Short mmCIF file of N, CA, C and O in Angstrom, two decimals:
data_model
loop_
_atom_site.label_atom_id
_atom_site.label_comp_id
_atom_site.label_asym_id
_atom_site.label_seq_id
_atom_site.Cartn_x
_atom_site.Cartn_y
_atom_site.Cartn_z
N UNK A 1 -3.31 70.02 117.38
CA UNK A 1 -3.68 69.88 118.77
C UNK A 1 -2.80 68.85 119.48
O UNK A 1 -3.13 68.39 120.57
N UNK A 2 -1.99 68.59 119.02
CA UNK A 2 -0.84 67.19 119.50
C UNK A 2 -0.38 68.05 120.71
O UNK A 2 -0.77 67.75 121.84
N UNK A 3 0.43 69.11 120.48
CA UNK A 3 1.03 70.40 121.68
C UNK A 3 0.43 70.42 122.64
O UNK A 3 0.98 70.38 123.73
N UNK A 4 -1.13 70.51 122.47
CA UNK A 4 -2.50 71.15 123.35
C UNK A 4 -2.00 69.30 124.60
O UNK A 4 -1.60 69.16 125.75
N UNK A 5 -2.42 68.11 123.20
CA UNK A 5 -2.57 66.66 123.97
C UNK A 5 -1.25 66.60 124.91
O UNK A 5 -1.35 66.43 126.13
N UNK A 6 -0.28 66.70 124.39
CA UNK A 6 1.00 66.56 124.99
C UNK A 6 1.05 67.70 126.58
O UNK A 6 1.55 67.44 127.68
N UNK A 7 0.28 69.01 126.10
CA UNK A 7 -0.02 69.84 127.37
C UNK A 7 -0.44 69.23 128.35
O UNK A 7 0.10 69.33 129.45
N UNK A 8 -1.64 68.40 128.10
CA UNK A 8 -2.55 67.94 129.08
C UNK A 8 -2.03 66.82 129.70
O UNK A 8 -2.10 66.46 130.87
N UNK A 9 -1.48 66.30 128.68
CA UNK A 9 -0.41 65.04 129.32
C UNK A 9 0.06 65.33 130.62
O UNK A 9 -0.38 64.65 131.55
N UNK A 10 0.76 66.08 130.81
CA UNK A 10 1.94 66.70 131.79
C UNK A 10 0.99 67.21 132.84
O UNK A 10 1.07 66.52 133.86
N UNK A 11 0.27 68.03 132.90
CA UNK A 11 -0.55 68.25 133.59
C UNK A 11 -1.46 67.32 134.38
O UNK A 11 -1.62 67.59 135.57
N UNK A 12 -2.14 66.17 133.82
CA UNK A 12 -2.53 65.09 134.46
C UNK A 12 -1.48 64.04 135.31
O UNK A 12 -1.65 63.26 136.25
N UNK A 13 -0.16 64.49 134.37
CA UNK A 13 0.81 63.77 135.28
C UNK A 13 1.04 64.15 136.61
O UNK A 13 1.14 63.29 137.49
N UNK A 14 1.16 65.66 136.90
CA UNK A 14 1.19 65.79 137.65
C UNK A 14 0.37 66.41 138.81
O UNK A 14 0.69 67.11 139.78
N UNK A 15 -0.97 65.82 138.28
CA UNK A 15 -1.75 65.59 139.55
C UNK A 15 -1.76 64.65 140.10
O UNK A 15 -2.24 64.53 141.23
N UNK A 16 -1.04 63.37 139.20
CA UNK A 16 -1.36 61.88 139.98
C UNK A 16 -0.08 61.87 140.79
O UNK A 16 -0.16 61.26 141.86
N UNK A 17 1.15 62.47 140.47
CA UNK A 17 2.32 62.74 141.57
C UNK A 17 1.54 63.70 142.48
O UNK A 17 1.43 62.92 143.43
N UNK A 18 1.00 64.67 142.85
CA UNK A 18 0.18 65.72 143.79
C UNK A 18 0.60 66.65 143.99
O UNK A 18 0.67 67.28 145.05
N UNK A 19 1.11 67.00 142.56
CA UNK A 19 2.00 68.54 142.31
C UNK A 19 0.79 69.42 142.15
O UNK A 19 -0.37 69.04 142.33
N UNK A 20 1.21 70.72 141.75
CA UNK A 20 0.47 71.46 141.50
C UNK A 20 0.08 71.48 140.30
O UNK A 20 1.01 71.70 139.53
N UNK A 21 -1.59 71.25 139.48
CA UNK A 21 -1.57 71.39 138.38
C UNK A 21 -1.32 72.76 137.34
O UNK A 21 -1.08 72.87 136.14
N UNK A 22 -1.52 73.76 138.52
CA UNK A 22 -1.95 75.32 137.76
C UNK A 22 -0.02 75.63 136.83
O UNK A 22 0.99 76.18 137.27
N UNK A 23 -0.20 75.21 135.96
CA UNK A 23 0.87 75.86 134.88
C UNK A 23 1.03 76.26 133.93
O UNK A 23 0.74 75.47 133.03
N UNK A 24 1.51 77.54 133.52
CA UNK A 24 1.13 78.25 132.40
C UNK A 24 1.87 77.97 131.34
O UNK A 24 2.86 77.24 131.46
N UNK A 25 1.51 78.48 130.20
CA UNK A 25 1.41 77.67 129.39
C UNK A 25 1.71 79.11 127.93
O UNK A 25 1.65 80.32 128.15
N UNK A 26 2.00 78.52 126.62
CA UNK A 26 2.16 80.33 125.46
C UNK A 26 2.17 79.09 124.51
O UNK A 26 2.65 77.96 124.62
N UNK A 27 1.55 79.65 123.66
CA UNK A 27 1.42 78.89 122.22
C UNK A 27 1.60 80.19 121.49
O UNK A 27 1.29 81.35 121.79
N UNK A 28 2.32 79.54 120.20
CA UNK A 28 3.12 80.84 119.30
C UNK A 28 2.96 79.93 118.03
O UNK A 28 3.33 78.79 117.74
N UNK A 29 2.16 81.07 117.30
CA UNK A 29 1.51 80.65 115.65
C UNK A 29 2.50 81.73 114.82
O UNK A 29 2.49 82.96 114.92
N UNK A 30 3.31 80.92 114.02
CA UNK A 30 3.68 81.86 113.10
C UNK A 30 2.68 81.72 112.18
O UNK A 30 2.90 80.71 111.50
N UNK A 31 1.50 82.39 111.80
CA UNK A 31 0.95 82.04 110.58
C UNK A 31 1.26 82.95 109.28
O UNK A 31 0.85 82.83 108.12
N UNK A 32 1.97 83.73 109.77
CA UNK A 32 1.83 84.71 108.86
C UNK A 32 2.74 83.91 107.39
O UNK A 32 2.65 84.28 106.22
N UNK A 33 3.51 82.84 107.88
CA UNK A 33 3.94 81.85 107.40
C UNK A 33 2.95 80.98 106.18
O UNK A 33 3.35 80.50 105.12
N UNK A 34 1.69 80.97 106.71
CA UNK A 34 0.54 79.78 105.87
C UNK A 34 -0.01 81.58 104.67
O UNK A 34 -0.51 81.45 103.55
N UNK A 35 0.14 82.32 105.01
CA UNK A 35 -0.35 83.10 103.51
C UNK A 35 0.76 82.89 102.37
O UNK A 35 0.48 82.53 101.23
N UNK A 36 2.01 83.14 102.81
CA UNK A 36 3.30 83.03 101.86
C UNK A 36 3.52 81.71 101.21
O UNK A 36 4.08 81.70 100.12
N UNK A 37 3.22 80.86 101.63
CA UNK A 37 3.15 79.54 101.38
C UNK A 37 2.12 79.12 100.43
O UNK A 37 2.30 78.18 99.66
N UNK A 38 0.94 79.86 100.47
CA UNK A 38 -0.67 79.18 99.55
C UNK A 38 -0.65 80.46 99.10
O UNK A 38 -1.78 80.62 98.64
N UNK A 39 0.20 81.90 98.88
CA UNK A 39 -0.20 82.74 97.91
C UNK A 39 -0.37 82.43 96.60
O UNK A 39 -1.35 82.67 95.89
N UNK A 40 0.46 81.98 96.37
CA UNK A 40 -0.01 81.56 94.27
C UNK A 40 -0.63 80.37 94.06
O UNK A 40 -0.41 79.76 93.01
N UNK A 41 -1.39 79.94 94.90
CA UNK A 41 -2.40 78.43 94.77
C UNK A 41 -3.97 78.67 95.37
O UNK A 41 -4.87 77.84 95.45
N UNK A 42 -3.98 79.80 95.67
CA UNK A 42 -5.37 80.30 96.28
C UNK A 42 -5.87 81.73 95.57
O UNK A 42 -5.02 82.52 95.14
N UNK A 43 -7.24 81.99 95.48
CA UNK A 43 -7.81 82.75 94.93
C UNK A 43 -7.52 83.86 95.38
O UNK A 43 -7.01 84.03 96.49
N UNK A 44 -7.90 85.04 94.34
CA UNK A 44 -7.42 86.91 95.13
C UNK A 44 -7.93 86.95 96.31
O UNK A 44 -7.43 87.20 97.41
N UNK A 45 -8.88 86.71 96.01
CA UNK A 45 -10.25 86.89 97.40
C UNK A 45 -9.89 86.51 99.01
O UNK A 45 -10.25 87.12 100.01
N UNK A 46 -9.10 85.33 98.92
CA UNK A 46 -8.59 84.82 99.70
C UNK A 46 -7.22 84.50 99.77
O UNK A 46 -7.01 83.34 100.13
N UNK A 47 -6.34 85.10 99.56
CA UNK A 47 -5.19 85.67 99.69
C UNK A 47 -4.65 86.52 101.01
O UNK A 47 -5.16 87.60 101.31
N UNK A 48 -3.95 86.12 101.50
CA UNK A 48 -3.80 86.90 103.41
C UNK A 48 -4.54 86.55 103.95
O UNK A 48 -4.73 87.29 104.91
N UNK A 49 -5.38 85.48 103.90
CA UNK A 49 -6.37 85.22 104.86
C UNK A 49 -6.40 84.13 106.00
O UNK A 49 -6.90 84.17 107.12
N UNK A 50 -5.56 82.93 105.21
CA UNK A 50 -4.98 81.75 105.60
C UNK A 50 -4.82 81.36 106.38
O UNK A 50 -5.40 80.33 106.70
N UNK A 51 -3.48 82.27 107.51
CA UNK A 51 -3.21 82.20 108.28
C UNK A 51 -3.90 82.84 109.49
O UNK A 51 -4.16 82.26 110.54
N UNK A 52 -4.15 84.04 109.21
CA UNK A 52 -5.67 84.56 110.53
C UNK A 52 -6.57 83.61 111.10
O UNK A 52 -6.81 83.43 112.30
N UNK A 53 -7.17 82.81 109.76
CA UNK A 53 -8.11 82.14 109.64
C UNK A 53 -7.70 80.62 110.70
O UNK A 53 -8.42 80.30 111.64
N UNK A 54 -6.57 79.93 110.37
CA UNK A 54 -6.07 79.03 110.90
C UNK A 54 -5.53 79.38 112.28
O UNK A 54 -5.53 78.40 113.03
N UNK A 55 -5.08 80.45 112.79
CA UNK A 55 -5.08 80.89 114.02
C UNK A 55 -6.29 80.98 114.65
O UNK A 55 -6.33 80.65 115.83
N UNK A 56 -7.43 81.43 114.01
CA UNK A 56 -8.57 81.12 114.55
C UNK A 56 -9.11 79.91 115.00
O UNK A 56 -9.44 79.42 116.09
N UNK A 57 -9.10 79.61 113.89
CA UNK A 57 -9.30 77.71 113.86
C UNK A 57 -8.57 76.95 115.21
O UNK A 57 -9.10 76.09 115.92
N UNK A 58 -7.09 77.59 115.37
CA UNK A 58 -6.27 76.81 116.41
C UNK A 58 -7.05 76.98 117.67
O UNK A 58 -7.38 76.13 118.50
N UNK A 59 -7.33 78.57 117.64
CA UNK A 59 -8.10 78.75 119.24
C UNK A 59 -8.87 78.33 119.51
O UNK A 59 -8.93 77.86 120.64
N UNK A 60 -10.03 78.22 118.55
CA UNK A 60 -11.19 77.78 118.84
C UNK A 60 -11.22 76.40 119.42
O UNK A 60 -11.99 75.94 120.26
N UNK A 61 -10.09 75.76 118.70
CA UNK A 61 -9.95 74.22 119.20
C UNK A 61 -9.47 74.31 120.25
O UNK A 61 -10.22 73.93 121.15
N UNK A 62 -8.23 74.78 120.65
CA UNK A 62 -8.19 75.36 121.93
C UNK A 62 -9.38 75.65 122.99
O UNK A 62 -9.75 74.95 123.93
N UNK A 63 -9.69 76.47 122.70
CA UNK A 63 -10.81 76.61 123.85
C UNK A 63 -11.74 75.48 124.20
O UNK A 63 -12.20 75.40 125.33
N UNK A 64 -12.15 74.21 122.88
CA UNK A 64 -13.08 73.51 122.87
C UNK A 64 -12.57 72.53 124.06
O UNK A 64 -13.11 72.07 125.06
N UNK A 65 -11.09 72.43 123.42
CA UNK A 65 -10.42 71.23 124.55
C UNK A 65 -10.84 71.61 126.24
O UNK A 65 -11.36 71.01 127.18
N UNK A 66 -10.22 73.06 125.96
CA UNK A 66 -10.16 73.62 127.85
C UNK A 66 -11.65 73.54 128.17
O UNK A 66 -11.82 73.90 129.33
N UNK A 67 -12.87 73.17 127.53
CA UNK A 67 -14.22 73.64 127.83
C UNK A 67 -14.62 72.32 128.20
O UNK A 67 -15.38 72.25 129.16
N UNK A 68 -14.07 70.66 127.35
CA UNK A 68 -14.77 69.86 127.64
C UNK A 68 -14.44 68.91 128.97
O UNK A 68 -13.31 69.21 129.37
N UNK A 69 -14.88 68.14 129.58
CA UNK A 69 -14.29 67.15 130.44
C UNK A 69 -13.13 67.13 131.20
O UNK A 69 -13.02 67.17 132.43
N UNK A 70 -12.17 67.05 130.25
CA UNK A 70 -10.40 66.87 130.16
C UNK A 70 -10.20 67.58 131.03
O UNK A 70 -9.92 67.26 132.18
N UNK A 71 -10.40 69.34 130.28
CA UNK A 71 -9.90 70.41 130.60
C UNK A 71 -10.40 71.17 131.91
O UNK A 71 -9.71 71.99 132.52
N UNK A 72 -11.42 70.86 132.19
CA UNK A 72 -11.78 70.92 133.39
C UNK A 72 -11.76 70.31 134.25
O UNK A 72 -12.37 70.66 135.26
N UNK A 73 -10.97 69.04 134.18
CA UNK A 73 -10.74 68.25 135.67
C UNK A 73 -9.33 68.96 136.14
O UNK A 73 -8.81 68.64 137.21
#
Protein backbone atom coordinates (compact mmCIF):
# COMPACT_ATOMS: atom_id res chain seq x y z
CA UNK A 1 0.00 0.00 0.00
CA UNK A 2 3.14 2.44 -0.08
CA UNK A 3 1.91 3.17 -4.14
CA UNK A 4 -1.81 3.58 -2.81
CA UNK A 5 0.15 6.20 0.32
CA UNK A 6 2.38 7.82 -2.17
CA UNK A 7 -1.09 8.14 -4.46
CA UNK A 8 -2.75 10.01 -1.87
CA UNK A 9 0.20 12.00 -1.22
CA UNK A 10 -0.01 13.80 -4.55
CA UNK A 11 -3.43 14.14 -4.50
CA UNK A 12 -3.66 15.99 -1.15
CA UNK A 13 -0.90 17.96 -2.57
CA UNK A 14 -2.69 19.13 -4.85
CA UNK A 15 -5.60 20.30 -3.28
CA UNK A 16 -3.61 22.48 -0.96
CA UNK A 17 -2.05 24.16 -4.35
CA UNK A 18 -6.13 24.26 -5.66
CA UNK A 19 -5.57 22.01 -8.51
CA UNK A 20 -7.82 19.65 -9.42
CA UNK A 21 -7.91 16.60 -7.29
CA UNK A 22 -9.92 14.15 -9.72
CA UNK A 23 -6.84 11.97 -11.22
CA UNK A 24 -6.77 8.75 -12.51
CA UNK A 25 -4.93 6.48 -11.53
CA UNK A 26 -4.00 2.00 -12.97
CA UNK A 27 -2.37 -0.26 -10.65
CA UNK A 28 -0.82 -3.36 -12.44
CA UNK A 29 -0.29 -6.73 -10.35
CA UNK A 30 1.82 -9.08 -12.01
CA UNK A 31 0.84 -11.86 -9.75
CA UNK A 32 0.89 -14.42 -11.83
CA UNK A 33 4.55 -13.94 -10.76
CA UNK A 34 3.78 -14.94 -6.70
CA UNK A 35 2.47 -18.70 -7.94
CA UNK A 36 5.93 -19.39 -9.84
CA UNK A 37 7.81 -18.19 -7.11
CA UNK A 38 5.99 -20.35 -3.92
CA UNK A 39 5.24 -23.33 -6.39
CA UNK A 40 7.61 -25.88 -4.77
CA UNK A 41 7.22 -24.44 -1.09
CA UNK A 42 3.40 -24.59 -0.88
CA UNK A 43 0.95 -27.39 -0.74
CA UNK A 44 -0.97 -29.08 -4.04
CA UNK A 45 -4.05 -27.66 -2.76
CA UNK A 46 -2.79 -24.39 -2.90
CA UNK A 47 -0.71 -24.14 -5.71
CA UNK A 48 -1.97 -21.24 -8.42
CA UNK A 49 -3.64 -19.70 -5.90
CA UNK A 50 -1.18 -17.17 -4.47
CA UNK A 51 -1.29 -14.73 -6.60
CA UNK A 52 -5.31 -14.37 -7.27
CA UNK A 53 -5.48 -14.48 -3.73
CA UNK A 54 -2.95 -11.53 -3.12
CA UNK A 55 -4.55 -9.53 -5.86
CA UNK A 56 -7.47 -9.86 -3.90
CA UNK A 57 -5.96 -8.99 -0.80
CA UNK A 58 -4.41 -5.79 -2.74
CA UNK A 59 -7.99 -4.61 -3.66
CA UNK A 60 -9.60 -5.10 -0.85
CA UNK A 61 -7.03 -2.88 0.82
CA UNK A 62 -7.52 -0.72 -1.81
CA UNK A 63 -10.95 -0.16 -1.49
CA UNK A 64 -10.60 0.00 2.46
CA UNK A 65 -8.23 3.03 1.96
CA UNK A 66 -10.71 4.81 -0.75
CA UNK A 67 -13.71 4.00 1.88
CA UNK A 68 -12.10 5.50 5.00
CA UNK A 69 -11.60 9.27 5.96
CA UNK A 70 -8.47 9.92 3.71
CA UNK A 71 -10.11 8.74 0.73
CA UNK A 72 -12.98 10.54 0.89
CA UNK A 73 -11.87 13.95 1.58
Amino acid sequence: MVAADAYMKGIERRIEAGLDPDVLSVLSLSYSRWDVAVHDQVPDEIKNTSGSRSAQATYAAWMEMRESDRGRD
